[in-house]
């Protein structure tokens, strides 16, 4: 062989792959294939272990219970273990809600503390498992700082940020001998379990905080709406009271003064020749000033009432309306039927204004001595009716209502159009009938909003 050939052979031998590095074997003799089969089995077991580990550790967002169960089951399956123990020392990783878990060869879960679906170990827990659990829980972790891999028992530390916070242990039956590969699997499971538990606790906490923040935001929005409504309510009431004071202090006093002057003039011409015609005119003027005074009193009363039901219920406000600022010669009765229910404030406000306008018409234009106000709570609607025994003509009033839809009417009948407008604004109706006691009966019906209690 030439020198060139010998050099080429030496290079081939140097570059040839090391059989031991690839297979763990240092011989190609008769023991090669049995050892290769053992290595292949171990490799398959390791691949299966890593697949199980990856499946266990993605349980983070499923909650700590599922995570710990999955980790313990991964160890039991890959080690063919009789018992698997996973425990954290008391006080370590306080965010973790699952502190320990024991798994037997059949996959049954045991725990001494609350864990859904877990059984109480009772007297059947092996002493070795119980002693290990007690050591971990009591914080006696010095013996777990280094992994221990024996023939049928292994334990490895559970570490977080370089600190041992618990341990992971397993016991196998006689036919299953643990080796370094099994130790690697357990160390991977243990090292990732602490991080996964912390992440799971942080995820659960973040979900809780998010729900709390959403609830607080909803409360803040509701509070803002209530404050805005209260501010608007205060502004409106202040303006209403201001208008009421202006009417009382100026217009009402002026009308009363005019009435007094009319009475003085009437007394001076009483009995004089040719004065009868003037007396009739003054009597008419006196009646008109009386009517204007009553109308102003009714308007002032209405303006002084709040636009909601905070102060009292609708029936109570109607009772006050029926007795305050009504002429002495008009007797008003209030009747309430059905089960009283809280209505939206704007609906109660509209009904109160309709009742006030109807009673004013009865007192000023109907020549009535009696009026009946009925408030009826039905299942689907609330109705308000005002009936009197006066001289009003329902047909004429209905005609005026129809005309008001095409064009404005004179001020004497503007109140009818206003009452219908208030009812229709809330999806209701307003009608005029002949009352059973002889005069006019007006009826407003407003549907009840879905969700109102009865």
Coordinates of C-alpha atoms in Angstrom, one line a residue:
X1 CA 0.0 0.0 0.0
X2 CA 1.4 3.3 -1.0
X3 CA 1.9 6.2 1.4
X4 CA -1.0 8.0 -0.2
X5 CA -3.3 5.1 0.4
X6 CA -2.3 4.8 4.0
X7 CA -3.0 8.5 4.6
X8 CA -6.4 8.2 3.0
X9 CA -7.3 5.3 5.3
X10 CA -6.2 7.2 8.4
X11 CA -8.5 10.1 7.4
X12 CA -11.4 7.7 6.8
X13 CA -11.0 6.3 10.3
X14 CA -10.7 9.7 11.9
X15 CA -13.9 11.0 10.2
X16 CA -15.9 7.8 10.7
X17 CA -18.9 8.3 13.1
X18 CA -18.5 7.0 16.7
X19 CA -21.0 4.2 17.1
X20 CA -21.0 4.8 20.9
X21 CA -22.0 8.4 20.4
X22 CA -24.9 7.5 18.3
X23 CA -26.3 4.5 20.1
X24 CA -24.6 4.3 23.4
X25 CA -22.9 1.0 22.3
X26 CA -19.2 0.5 22.2
X27 CA -19.3 -2.8 20.4
X28 CA -20.8 -4.2 17.3
X29 CA -20.7 -7.8 18.5
X30 CA -23.5 -10.1 19.6
X31 CA -24.8 -7.8 22.3
X32 CA -25.4 -4.9 19.8
X33 CA -28.9 -5.7 18.7
X34 CA -30.4 -6.4 22.2
X35 CA -28.8 -3.1 23.5
X36 CA -30.1 -1.3 20.4
X37 CA -33.6 -2.5 21.1
X38 CA -33.4 -1.3 24.7
X39 CA -32.2 2.1 23.5
X40 CA -35.0 2.2 21.0
X41 CA -37.5 1.5 23.7
X42 CA -36.0 4.1 25.9
X43 CA -36.0 6.6 23.1
X44 CA -39.7 5.9 22.4
X45 CA -40.4 6.3 26.1
X46 CA -38.6 9.6 26.1
X47 CA -40.5 10.9 23.1
X48 CA -43.8 9.8 24.6
X49 CA -42.7 11.5 27.9
X50 CA -42.0 14.8 26.2
X51 CA -45.3 14.6 24.3
X52 CA -47.1 14.0 27.6
X53 CA -45.1 16.8 29.3
X54 CA -46.0 19.3 26.6
X55 CA -49.7 18.3 26.9
X56 CA -49.6 18.7 30.7
X57 CA -47.9 22.1 30.8
X58 CA -50.3 23.7 28.3
X59 CA -53.1 23.3 31.0
X60 CA -52.0 26.6 32.6
X61 CA -55.1 28.5 31.6
X62 CA -57.4 25.6 32.5
X63 CA -56.7 26.3 36.2
X64 CA -54.2 24.9 38.8
X65 CA -56.2 21.7 39.5
X66 CA -56.1 20.5 35.9
X67 CA -52.5 21.5 35.6
X68 CA -51.4 19.5 38.7
X69 CA -53.5 16.5 37.7
X70 CA -52.0 16.6 34.2
X71 CA -48.4 16.7 35.5
X72 CA -49.0 13.9 38.0
X73 CA -50.7 11.8 35.3
X74 CA -47.8 12.4 32.9
X75 CA -45.3 11.1 35.5
X76 CA -47.5 8.0 36.4
X77 CA -48.0 7.1 32.7
X78 CA -44.3 7.3 31.7
X79 CA -42.9 5.8 34.9
X80 CA -45.6 3.0 35.3
X81 CA -45.6 4.3 38.8
X82 CA -47.5 2.9 41.7
X83 CA -47.6 6.2 43.5
X84 CA -46.9 9.8 42.4
X85 CA -46.6 12.7 44.9
X86 CA -46.5 16.4 44.0
X87 CA -46.4 18.9 46.9
X88 CA -45.5 22.5 47.8
X89 CA -44.1 23.5 51.2
X90 CA -46.5 25.5 53.4
X91 CA -46.0 29.2 52.6
X92 CA -44.3 28.6 49.3
X93 CA -46.0 30.0 46.2
X94 CA -49.0 31.3 48.2
X95 CA -50.9 32.1 45.0
X96 CA -51.2 28.4 44.1
X97 CA -54.5 27.0 45.3
X98 CA -53.6 23.4 45.0
X99 CA -50.9 22.5 47.6
X100 CA -50.5 18.8 47.1
X101 CA -51.8 15.8 45.2
X102 CA -51.2 12.0 45.3
X103 CA -51.9 9.6 42.4
X104 CA -52.1 5.8 42.6
X105 CA -51.4 3.3 39.9
X106 CA -55.0 3.4 38.7
X107 CA -54.9 7.2 38.3
X108 CA -57.1 7.8 41.4
X109 CA -56.4 11.2 43.0
X110 CA -56.0 11.6 46.7
X111 CA -55.6 14.8 48.8
X112 CA -55.9 15.8 52.4
X113 CA -57.2 19.2 51.5
X114 CA -60.1 20.5 49.3
X115 CA -59.5 19.3 45.7
X116 CA -62.6 18.6 43.5
X117 CA -63.0 14.9 42.8
X118 CA -60.1 13.8 45.1
X119 CA -60.5 11.0 47.7
X120 CA -59.4 11.1 51.3
X121 CA -56.3 8.8 51.5
X122 CA -57.5 7.3 54.8
X123 CA -55.4 4.5 56.3
X124 CA -54.3 3.0 52.9
X125 CA -51.6 5.6 52.1
X126 CA -48.1 3.9 52.2
X127 CA -45.8 5.1 55.0
X128 CA -43.2 6.1 52.5
X129 CA -45.6 8.4 50.6
X130 CA -47.0 9.9 53.8
X131 CA -43.6 10.6 55.3
X132 CA -42.4 12.3 52.1
X133 CA -45.6 14.4 52.1
X134 CA -45.1 15.5 55.7
X135 CA -41.5 16.4 55.1
X136 CA -42.4 18.6 52.1
X137 CA -45.3 20.3 53.8
X138 CA -43.3 21.1 56.9
X139 CA -40.6 22.7 54.8
X140 CA -37.9 20.1 55.5
X141 CA -36.6 20.5 51.9
X142 CA -32.8 20.0 52.4
X143 CA -33.1 16.4 51.4
X144 CA -34.8 17.4 48.1
X145 CA -32.2 19.9 46.9
X146 CA -30.5 17.3 44.7
X147 CA -32.4 14.8 42.6
X148 CA -32.4 11.2 43.8
X149 CA -32.9 8.4 41.3
X150 CA -33.0 4.9 42.9
X151 CA -34.2 1.6 41.4
X152 CA -37.9 2.0 42.3
X153 CA -38.0 5.5 43.9
X154 CA -37.1 8.9 42.7
X155 CA -37.6 12.5 43.9
X156 CA -36.6 15.8 42.4
X157 CA -36.9 19.3 43.8
X158 CA -39.5 21.8 42.5
X159 CA -37.7 25.1 42.2
X160 CA -38.7 28.7 41.5
X161 CA -36.2 31.5 41.1
X162 CA -33.5 29.3 42.4
X163 CA -35.4 28.4 45.6
X164 CA -36.7 24.9 46.4
X165 CA -40.4 25.3 47.1
X166 CA -41.5 21.6 47.0
X167 CA -40.8 18.2 45.6
X168 CA -41.9 15.7 43.1
X169 CA -41.6 12.0 44.0
X170 CA -42.6 8.6 42.4
X171 CA -42.5 5.0 43.4
X172 CA -42.5 2.2 40.8
X173 CA -43.3 -1.6 41.0
X174 CA -40.6 -4.3 41.1
X175 CA -40.7 -4.8 37.3
X176 CA -40.1 -1.1 36.5
X177 CA -36.6 0.1 37.3
X178 CA -35.9 3.8 37.1
X179 CA -32.9 5.1 35.1
X180 CA -31.3 8.4 34.2
X181 CA -33.8 9.0 31.4
X182 CA -36.7 8.8 33.9
X183 CA -34.8 11.2 36.1
X184 CA -34.6 13.7 33.2
X185 CA -38.3 13.4 32.6
X186 CA -39.1 14.1 36.3
X187 CA -36.7 17.0 36.5
X188 CA -38.4 18.6 33.4
X189 CA -41.8 18.1 34.9
X190 CA -40.7 19.5 38.2
X191 CA -38.9 22.5 36.8
X192 CA -41.8 23.5 34.6
X193 CA -44.5 22.8 37.1
X194 CA -43.6 25.7 39.5
X195 CA -43.5 28.2 36.6
X196 CA -46.8 26.8 35.2
X197 CA -48.5 27.0 38.6
X198 CA -47.4 30.6 39.1
X199 CA -48.6 31.5 35.6
X200 CA -51.9 29.7 36.2
X201 CA -52.3 31.7 39.5
X202 CA -51.4 34.9 37.7
X203 CA -53.8 34.2 34.9
X204 CA -56.7 33.4 37.3
X205 CA -55.9 36.5 39.2
X206 CA -55.9 38.6 36.1
X207 CA -59.2 37.2 35.0
X208 CA -60.7 38.0 38.4
X209 CA -59.2 41.5 38.3
X210 CA -60.6 42.0 34.8
X211 CA -64.1 41.0 36.0
X212 CA -63.9 43.3 39.0
X213 CA -62.7 46.2 36.9
X214 CA -65.6 45.6 34.4
X215 CA -68.0 45.5 37.4
X216 CA -66.5 48.7 38.8
X217 CA -66.7 50.4 35.4
X218 CA -70.4 49.5 35.1
X219 CA -71.0 50.9 38.6
X220 CA -69.1 54.1 37.7
X221 CA -71.2 54.5 34.5
X222 CA -74.4 53.9 36.4
X223 CA -73.3 56.4 39.0
X224 CA -72.4 59.0 36.3
X225 CA -75.8 58.6 34.7
X226 CA -77.5 59.0 38.1
X227 CA -75.4 62.1 38.9
X228 CA -76.2 63.5 35.5
X229 CA -79.9 62.9 35.9
X230 CA -79.8 64.4 39.4
X231 CA -78.0 67.5 38.2
X232 CA -80.5 67.9 35.3
X233 CA -83.4 67.3 37.8
X234 CA -82.0 70.0 40.1
X235 CA -81.6 72.5 37.3
X236 CA -85.1 71.9 36.1
X237 CA -86.6 72.1 39.5
X238 CA -84.8 75.4 40.2
X239 CA -86.1 76.8 37.0
X240 CA -89.6 75.6 37.7
X241 CA -89.6 77.1 41.2
X242 CA -88.2 80.4 39.8
X243 CA -91.1 80.6 37.3
X244 CA -93.6 79.7 40.0
X245 CA -92.3 82.5 42.2
X246 CA -92.5 84.9 39.3
X247 CA -96.1 83.9 38.6
X248 CA -97.1 84.2 42.2
X249 CA -95.3 87.5 42.9
X250 CA -96.3 89.3 39.7
X251 CA -99.0 87.9 37.5
X252 CA -101.2 86.4 40.3
X253 CA -101.0 89.6 42.4
X254 CA -101.9 91.7 39.4
X255 CA -104.9 89.6 38.6
X256 CA -106.0 89.7 42.3
X257 CA -105.6 93.5 42.2
X258 CA -107.7 93.7 39.1
X259 CA -110.4 91.7 40.7
X260 CA -110.4 94.0 43.7
X261 CA -110.7 97.1 41.5
X262 CA -113.6 95.5 39.7
X263 CA -115.4 94.8 43.0
X264 CA -114.9 98.5 44.0
X265 CA -116.3 99.7 40.7
X266 CA -119.3 97.4 41.0
X267 CA -120.1 98.6 44.5
X268 CA -119.9 102.3 43.4
X269 CA -122.4 101.9 40.5
X270 CA -124.7 99.5 42.3
X271 CA -128.3 101.0 42.4
X272 CA -127.5 103.8 40.0
X273 CA -129.7 104.4 37.0
X274 CA -128.6 102.5 33.9
X275 CA -126.0 100.7 35.8
X276 CA -127.4 97.2 35.4
X277 CA -125.6 96.6 32.1
X278 CA -122.3 97.7 33.6
X279 CA -122.9 95.5 36.6
X280 CA -123.4 92.5 34.3
X281 CA -120.2 93.3 32.6
X282 CA -118.3 93.8 35.8
X283 CA -119.7 90.4 37.1
X284 CA -118.3 88.8 33.9
X285 CA -115.0 90.5 34.5
X286 CA -115.0 89.3 38.1
X287 CA -115.6 85.7 37.0
X288 CA -112.8 86.0 34.4
X289 CA -110.3 87.2 37.0
X290 CA -111.4 84.4 39.4
X291 CA -110.9 81.9 36.6
X292 CA -107.4 83.4 35.8
X293 CA -106.5 83.3 39.5
X294 CA -107.5 79.6 39.8
X295 CA -105.6 78.8 36.6
X296 CA -102.5 80.6 38.0
X297 CA -102.8 78.7 41.3
X298 CA -103.0 75.4 39.4
X299 CA -100.0 76.3 37.2
X300 CA -98.0 77.4 40.3
X301 CA -98.8 74.1 42.1
X302 CA -97.8 72.1 39.0
X303 CA -94.5 73.9 38.7
X304 CA -93.7 73.4 42.3
X305 CA -94.1 69.6 42.0
X306 CA -90.9 67.6 41.0
X307 CA -90.9 65.8 37.7
X308 CA -90.3 62.4 39.2
X309 CA -91.7 60.1 41.9
X310 CA -88.8 60.6 44.4
X311 CA -91.0 62.5 46.9
X312 CA -94.1 60.3 46.9
X313 CA -95.9 57.8 44.8
X314 CA -98.2 58.7 41.9
X315 CA -101.4 57.9 43.9
X316 CA -100.2 60.2 46.7
X317 CA -99.4 63.0 44.3
X318 CA -102.9 62.6 42.7
X319 CA -104.4 62.7 46.2
X320 CA -102.7 66.0 46.8
X321 CA -103.7 67.3 43.5
X322 CA -107.3 66.4 44.2
X323 CA -107.3 68.5 47.4
X324 CA -104.9 71.4 46.9
X325 CA -106.0 74.5 45.0
X326 CA -109.3 73.0 44.0
X327 CA -112.4 75.3 44.3
X328 CA -114.4 74.8 47.5
X329 CA -117.6 74.0 45.5
X330 CA -115.9 71.1 43.6
X331 CA -115.6 67.8 45.5
X332 CA -112.9 65.5 44.1
X333 CA -112.6 61.7 44.8
X334 CA -109.6 59.5 44.1
X335 CA -110.0 55.8 43.4
X336 CA -107.0 53.4 42.8
X337 CA -107.5 49.9 41.5
X338 CA -105.1 47.1 40.6
X339 CA -101.7 46.4 42.1
X340 CA -99.7 49.6 42.3
X341 CA -96.4 49.4 40.4
X342 CA -93.5 51.8 40.1
X343 CA -93.6 53.5 36.7
X344 CA -90.9 55.4 34.9
X345 CA -90.7 58.9 36.3
X346 CA -91.6 60.5 32.9
X347 CA -94.8 58.4 32.7
X348 CA -95.9 59.4 36.2
X349 CA -95.1 63.0 35.4
X350 CA -97.3 62.9 32.3
X351 CA -100.2 61.3 34.1
X352 CA -100.0 63.8 36.9
X353 CA -100.0 66.7 34.4
X354 CA -103.0 65.1 32.5
X355 CA -104.9 64.8 35.8
X356 CA -104.1 68.4 36.7
X357 CA -105.2 69.8 33.3
X358 CA -108.4 67.7 33.4
X359 CA -109.3 68.9 36.9
X360 CA -108.6 72.5 35.9
X361 CA -111.0 72.2 33.0
X362 CA -113.6 70.6 35.2
X363 CA -113.3 73.4 37.7
X364 CA -113.1 76.3 35.3
X365 CA -115.2 75.3 32.3
X366 CA -117.4 72.4 33.3
X367 CA -119.6 74.0 36.0
X368 CA -119.2 70.7 37.9
X369 CA -119.7 70.1 41.6
X370 CA -118.2 66.6 41.7
X371 CA -115.2 64.9 40.0
X372 CA -113.9 61.3 40.2
X373 CA -110.2 60.5 39.5
X374 CA -109.5 56.9 38.7
X375 CA -106.0 55.4 38.5
X376 CA -106.0 51.7 37.3
X377 CA -103.0 49.5 37.1
X378 CA -103.5 46.8 34.5
X379 CA -101.3 43.9 33.4
X380 CA -100.3 45.7 30.2
X381 CA -101.2 49.3 30.7
X382 CA -102.0 51.9 33.3
X383 CA -105.0 54.2 32.8
X384 CA -106.1 57.4 34.3
X385 CA -109.6 58.9 34.0
X386 CA -111.2 62.1 35.3
X387 CA -115.0 62.2 35.2
X388 CA -117.3 65.1 36.3
X389 CA -121.0 65.9 36.6
X390 CA -120.7 69.2 34.8
X391 CA -122.2 70.6 31.6
X392 CA -119.4 69.8 29.2
X393 CA -120.2 68.4 25.7
X394 CA -118.0 65.3 24.9
X395 CA -118.9 65.5 21.1
X396 CA -117.8 69.2 21.0
X397 CA -114.6 68.4 22.8
X398 CA -113.8 65.5 20.5
X399 CA -114.3 67.8 17.5
X400 CA -111.9 70.3 19.1
X401 CA -109.3 67.5 19.4
X402 CA -109.7 66.5 15.8
X403 CA -109.3 70.2 14.7
X404 CA -106.2 70.5 16.9
X405 CA -104.5 67.8 14.8
X406 CA -104.9 69.9 11.7
X407 CA -104.3 73.4 13.1
X408 CA -103.8 75.2 16.4
X409 CA -106.9 75.9 18.5
X410 CA -107.7 78.8 20.8
X411 CA -106.2 78.9 24.2
X412 CA -109.5 77.8 25.8
X413 CA -109.1 74.2 24.4
X414 CA -105.3 74.0 24.2
X415 CA -105.3 71.9 27.3
X416 CA -107.1 69.0 25.5
X417 CA -104.4 68.9 22.8
X418 CA -101.7 69.0 25.5
X419 CA -103.2 66.1 27.3
X420 CA -103.4 64.0 24.2
X421 CA -99.8 64.9 23.3
X422 CA -98.5 63.8 26.8
X423 CA -100.2 60.4 26.4
X424 CA -99.1 59.8 22.8
X425 CA -95.5 60.7 23.7
X426 CA -95.4 57.5 25.8
X427 CA -97.2 55.3 23.2
X428 CA -100.6 55.8 24.8
X429 CA -104.0 57.1 23.9
X430 CA -106.3 59.9 25.1
X431 CA -110.1 59.8 24.6
X432 CA -113.2 61.8 25.6
X433 CA -116.5 60.2 26.7
X434 CA -119.7 61.0 28.4
X435 CA -119.3 60.2 32.1
X436 CA -121.8 58.1 34.0
X437 CA -122.4 60.9 36.4
X438 CA -123.6 63.2 33.7
X439 CA -120.6 65.3 32.5
X440 CA -117.4 64.6 30.6
X441 CA -114.9 61.7 31.2
X442 CA -111.4 61.9 29.8
X443 CA -109.3 58.7 29.7
X444 CA -105.5 58.4 29.2
X445 CA -104.0 54.9 28.7
X446 CA -100.3 54.4 28.6
X447 CA -98.8 50.9 28.0
X448 CA -96.5 49.5 30.7
X449 CA -92.9 48.9 29.8
X450 CA -91.7 45.3 29.8
X451 CA -89.9 44.5 33.0
X452 CA -92.0 46.7 35.3
X453 CA -92.9 44.9 38.5
X454 CA -96.6 44.6 39.3

